[in-house]
Coordinates of C-alpha atoms and ligand atoms in Angstrom, one line a residue:
X13 CA 153.0 60.7 74.7
X14 CA 151.7 57.5 73.4
X15 CA 148.9 55.2 74.6
X16 CA 149.8 52.3 75.7
X17 CA 147.5 49.1 74.9
X18 CA 145.0 48.0 77.6
X19 CA 144.5 44.0 77.9
X20 CA 141.3 42.8 76.5
X21 CA 138.0 42.3 79.1
X22 CA 138.5 38.6 80.2
X23 CA 135.8 36.4 79.2
X24 CA 134.8 33.6 82.3
X25 CA 132.9 30.7 82.2
X26 CA 130.8 30.0 85.4
X27 CA 129.8 27.1 86.5
X28 CA 126.5 27.9 87.9
X29 CA 126.8 25.1 90.9
X30 CA 129.9 26.6 92.1
X31 CA 129.5 29.3 95.0
X32 CA 130.9 32.6 93.7
X33 CA 134.1 33.3 96.0
X34 CA 136.0 35.9 94.2
X35 CA 135.4 39.5 93.0
X36 CA 136.1 38.7 89.6
X37 CA 133.5 35.5 89.5
X38 CA 130.6 38.0 91.2
X39 CA 131.1 40.9 88.8
X40 CA 131.0 38.3 85.8
X41 CA 128.1 36.4 87.3
X42 CA 125.9 39.9 87.6
X43 CA 123.7 40.2 84.4
X44 CA 120.5 41.9 84.0
X45 CA 117.6 39.5 84.6
X46 CA 114.4 39.7 82.5
X47 CA 112.1 37.0 84.0
X48 CA 112.4 36.3 87.6
X49 CA 110.6 33.3 89.6
X50 CA 107.9 34.5 92.1
X51 CA 110.1 32.6 94.9
X52 CA 110.1 35.2 97.5
X53 CA 113.5 36.7 98.4
X54 CA 114.8 36.1 102.1
X55 CA 114.8 39.1 104.3
X56 CA 118.3 38.6 105.8
X57 CA 120.0 38.3 102.2
X58 CA 118.5 41.6 101.4
X59 CA 119.7 43.1 104.8
X60 CA 123.2 41.8 104.6
X61 CA 123.5 43.3 100.7
X62 CA 122.3 46.8 101.7
X63 CA 124.5 46.7 104.8
X64 CA 127.4 45.7 102.1
X65 CA 126.3 48.5 99.8
X66 CA 126.4 51.2 102.5
X67 CA 130.1 51.0 102.3
X68 CA 130.3 52.5 99.3
X69 CA 132.2 55.8 98.8
X70 CA 130.4 59.2 98.1
X71 CA 131.2 62.7 98.0
X72 CA 131.7 64.3 101.4
X73 CA 130.2 60.6 102.5
X74 CA 126.7 62.6 102.0
X75 CA 125.3 58.9 101.2
X76 CA 123.2 60.6 98.6
X77 CA 121.5 56.8 98.0
X78 CA 117.6 56.5 98.8
X79 CA 116.0 53.3 98.5
X80 CA 112.3 52.2 98.4
X81 CA 111.7 48.4 98.7
X82 CA 108.7 46.6 98.1
X83 CA 107.4 42.9 98.5
X84 CA 104.2 41.2 99.1
X85 CA 101.0 43.2 98.5
X86 CA 103.0 46.4 98.3
X87 CA 105.1 45.0 95.6
X88 CA 101.4 43.7 93.6
X89 CA 100.0 47.3 94.2
X90 CA 103.0 48.9 92.9
X91 CA 103.2 46.6 89.8
X92 CA 99.7 47.0 89.1
X93 CA 99.7 50.6 89.3
X94 CA 102.8 51.3 86.9
X95 CA 101.5 48.7 84.5
X96 CA 98.4 50.4 83.9
X97 CA 100.5 53.3 83.7
X98 CA 102.3 52.0 81.0
X99 CA 99.1 50.8 78.9
X100 CA 97.8 54.3 78.7
X101 CA 100.9 56.5 78.5
X102 CA 104.3 56.7 77.3
X103 CA 106.9 56.7 80.2
X104 CA 108.3 60.0 80.5
X105 CA 112.1 59.0 79.7
X106 CA 114.8 61.5 78.2
X107 CA 115.6 60.4 74.9
X108 CA 119.5 59.2 74.3
X109 CA 121.3 61.4 71.9
X110 CA 121.4 60.4 68.5
X111 CA 125.1 59.4 68.7
X112 CA 124.4 56.7 71.2
X113 CA 121.5 55.2 70.1
X114 CA 123.0 52.4 67.9
X115 CA 123.9 51.0 71.4
X116 CA 120.1 50.6 72.0
X117 CA 119.4 48.9 68.7
X118 CA 122.5 46.5 69.1
X119 CA 121.2 45.6 72.6
X120 CA 117.5 45.5 71.7
X121 CA 118.3 42.8 68.5
X122 CA 120.5 40.7 71.3
X123 CA 118.3 41.1 74.0
X124 CA 114.4 40.8 72.1
X125 CA 115.9 38.9 68.8
X126 CA 118.5 36.3 70.3
X127 CA 117.3 36.1 73.8
X128 CA 113.4 36.3 73.3
X129 CA 113.2 35.0 69.8
X130 CA 111.1 38.1 68.6
X131 CA 111.5 39.1 65.0
X132 CA 112.6 42.3 64.5
X133 CA 109.2 43.2 62.5
X134 CA 107.3 41.9 65.3
X135 CA 105.8 45.3 66.5
X136 CA 103.1 43.4 68.9
X137 CA 105.6 41.0 70.2
X138 CA 108.3 43.4 71.0
X139 CA 105.7 45.8 72.4
X140 CA 104.3 43.0 74.7
X141 CA 108.2 42.3 76.0
X142 CA 108.8 45.7 76.1
X143 CA 105.6 46.2 78.6
X144 CA 107.3 43.8 81.0
X145 CA 109.7 46.0 82.3
X146 CA 106.6 47.7 83.9
X147 CA 106.0 44.7 85.6
X148 CA 109.5 44.6 87.0
X149 CA 110.0 41.2 84.8
X150 CA 107.8 39.5 87.7
X151 CA 110.8 40.0 90.3
X152 CA 109.0 39.4 93.8
X153 CA 111.4 42.2 95.3
X154 CA 111.2 45.9 93.6
X155 CA 112.7 48.8 94.2
X156 CA 112.9 52.5 93.3
X157 CA 116.3 54.3 93.7
X158 CA 116.1 58.2 94.3
X159 CA 118.6 60.8 95.3
X160 CA 117.8 64.4 96.8
X161 CA 116.8 66.8 94.0
X162 CA 119.1 69.6 95.2
X163 CA 122.0 67.1 94.5
X164 CA 124.1 67.6 91.2
X165 CA 126.0 65.0 88.8
X166 CA 129.1 64.1 91.4
X167 CA 126.4 62.8 93.7
X168 CA 124.6 60.5 91.2
X169 CA 128.3 59.0 90.9
X170 CA 128.0 57.9 94.6
X171 CA 124.3 56.2 94.0
X172 CA 125.8 54.5 91.0
X173 CA 128.6 53.4 93.2
X174 CA 126.2 52.1 95.8
X175 CA 124.2 50.4 93.7
X176 CA 126.6 48.5 91.7
X177 CA 127.7 47.5 95.3
X178 CA 124.3 46.1 96.1
X179 CA 124.0 44.2 92.7
X180 CA 127.1 42.1 93.5
X181 CA 126.2 41.8 96.9
X182 CA 123.0 40.3 96.1
X183 CA 124.7 38.4 92.7
X184 CA 127.1 37.1 95.7
X185 CA 124.0 35.4 97.2
X186 CA 122.8 33.7 94.3
X187 CA 119.9 36.5 93.3
X188 CA 119.5 38.0 90.3
X189 CA 118.8 42.3 89.2
X190 CA 117.6 44.3 86.9
X191 CA 118.0 48.1 87.1
X192 CA 115.5 49.8 85.1
X193 CA 115.3 53.4 83.9
X194 CA 112.1 52.3 82.1
X195 CA 109.9 52.6 85.3
X196 CA 111.5 55.9 86.5
X197 CA 109.4 57.2 83.4
X198 CA 106.1 57.0 85.9
X199 CA 107.9 58.9 88.8
X200 CA 104.2 60.5 89.8
X201 CA 102.7 56.8 90.0
X202 CA 105.9 55.5 92.1
X203 CA 105.8 58.7 94.3
X204 CA 102.3 58.0 94.9
X205 CA 102.4 54.0 95.5
X206 CA 105.4 54.2 97.7
X207 CA 105.0 57.7 99.5
X208 CA 108.3 59.1 98.0
X209 CA 109.0 62.7 99.3
X210 CA 108.9 65.5 97.0
X211 CA 112.3 66.4 97.6
X212 CA 113.7 63.2 96.2
X213 CA 114.3 62.6 92.5
X214 CA 113.3 59.3 91.1
X215 CA 116.3 57.8 89.2
X216 CA 115.6 54.0 88.4
X217 CA 113.5 51.1 89.3
X218 CA 115.2 47.7 90.5
X219 CA 114.2 44.3 90.1
X220 CA 115.1 41.5 92.4
X221 CA 114.7 37.7 92.8
X222 CA 115.8 34.5 91.5
X223 CA 116.1 34.2 87.9
X224 CA 113.7 32.0 85.8
X225 CA 116.4 29.1 84.5
X226 CA 114.1 28.3 81.2
X227 CA 114.2 32.1 80.0
X228 CA 117.1 32.0 77.3
X229 CA 117.3 35.9 77.6
X230 CA 118.7 35.6 81.3
X231 CA 121.8 33.8 79.9
X232 CA 123.0 36.6 77.3
X233 CA 126.5 38.0 77.4
X234 CA 125.9 41.8 76.6
X235 CA 129.1 42.6 74.7
X236 CA 131.2 45.5 75.9
X237 CA 133.2 47.6 73.3
X238 CA 137.2 47.4 73.6
X239 CA 138.5 48.9 76.6
X240 CA 140.7 51.3 74.2
X241 CA 137.2 53.2 73.7
X242 CA 136.7 53.8 77.4
X243 CA 140.2 54.4 78.9
X244 CA 143.1 56.2 77.5
X245 CA 146.2 55.2 79.3
X246 CA 149.2 57.4 79.2
X247 CA 152.5 56.7 80.8
X248 CA 155.3 59.2 79.0
Ligands
FMN11 C1 120.8 53.1 84.8 C2 120.4 51.8 84.0 C3 119.3 51.5 83.4 C4 118.6 50.6 82.8 N1 117.6 50.4 82.6 C5 116.7 49.4 81.7 C6 115.6 49.2 81.3 O1 114.7 50.0 81.7 N2 115.2 47.8 80.9 C7 116.0 46.6 80.8 O2 115.8 45.7 80.6 N3 117.3 47.0 81.0 C8 118.1 48.1 81.7 N4 119.2 48.3 82.2 C9 120.2 47.0 81.8 C10 121.2 47.4 80.7 O3 120.2 47.4 79.6 C11 122.2 46.4 80.9 O4 122.6 46.7 82.2 C12 123.1 46.5 79.9 O5 122.3 46.2 78.7 C13 124.4 45.3 79.9 O6 123.9 44.1 80.1 P1 124.0 43.4 81.5 O7 123.7 44.4 82.6 O8 123.4 42.1 81.5 O9 125.5 43.5 81.7 C14 119.7 49.5 82.6 C15 121.0 49.5 83.2 C16 121.3 50.6 83.9 C17 122.6 50.8 84.6

């Protein structure tokens, strides 16, 4: 048995003024945005993106995704509560296993260093930038993704498939997003503010809006590992 080589990930340069029309263009255009404009997100775009995401596959078609969305005054109340929590206590997020931590360091260098221009030893600057997670990076539409507490790992796959479909549908409509495990570090605050029932586990936050075109870190191309590190393909 021999492993066959896998072609490398294509690099596509997108013209920001051309509408996205192919799946490949939309996948390339989606990226994590960490500074949003206050411009409100039109409800029909959200509704049509949610309708598309609803077509995602899931184990036994259980459709395990649950989403709580807030805009306007509700959004402001939630952001204020999460931000206040983040200034008084550390978020409760499971630590990354040791062998994966280098990915986070590399990402931090790229996002906070190259993207935001914060020096590695500038602890205050870094802390202030990290705190912006808990303001949902200024997004005018914020979400919390949940799943029933009795469900298992397999079903979180279904939530992931739905979430990526939603991100791509929003991207196609010119919107930007950031999935945020950081805000899920304050589940009780989110539960209270969004009236999330006990039987749902909070998985992550979601920031949605129009990206700030002046913010350099919104235009990073975060590297991926070679396909060979992710996929084994046997042919004989
Ligand atoms: C489950 C999940 C949780 C994430 N949590 C955060 C987060 O808390 N804060 C943040 O800035 N980015 C977060 N991200 C964004 C990742 O850092 C980002 O997807 C990754 O670095 C690849 O970059 P790209 O999305 O721009 O392609 C998260 C992404 C996922 C899928």
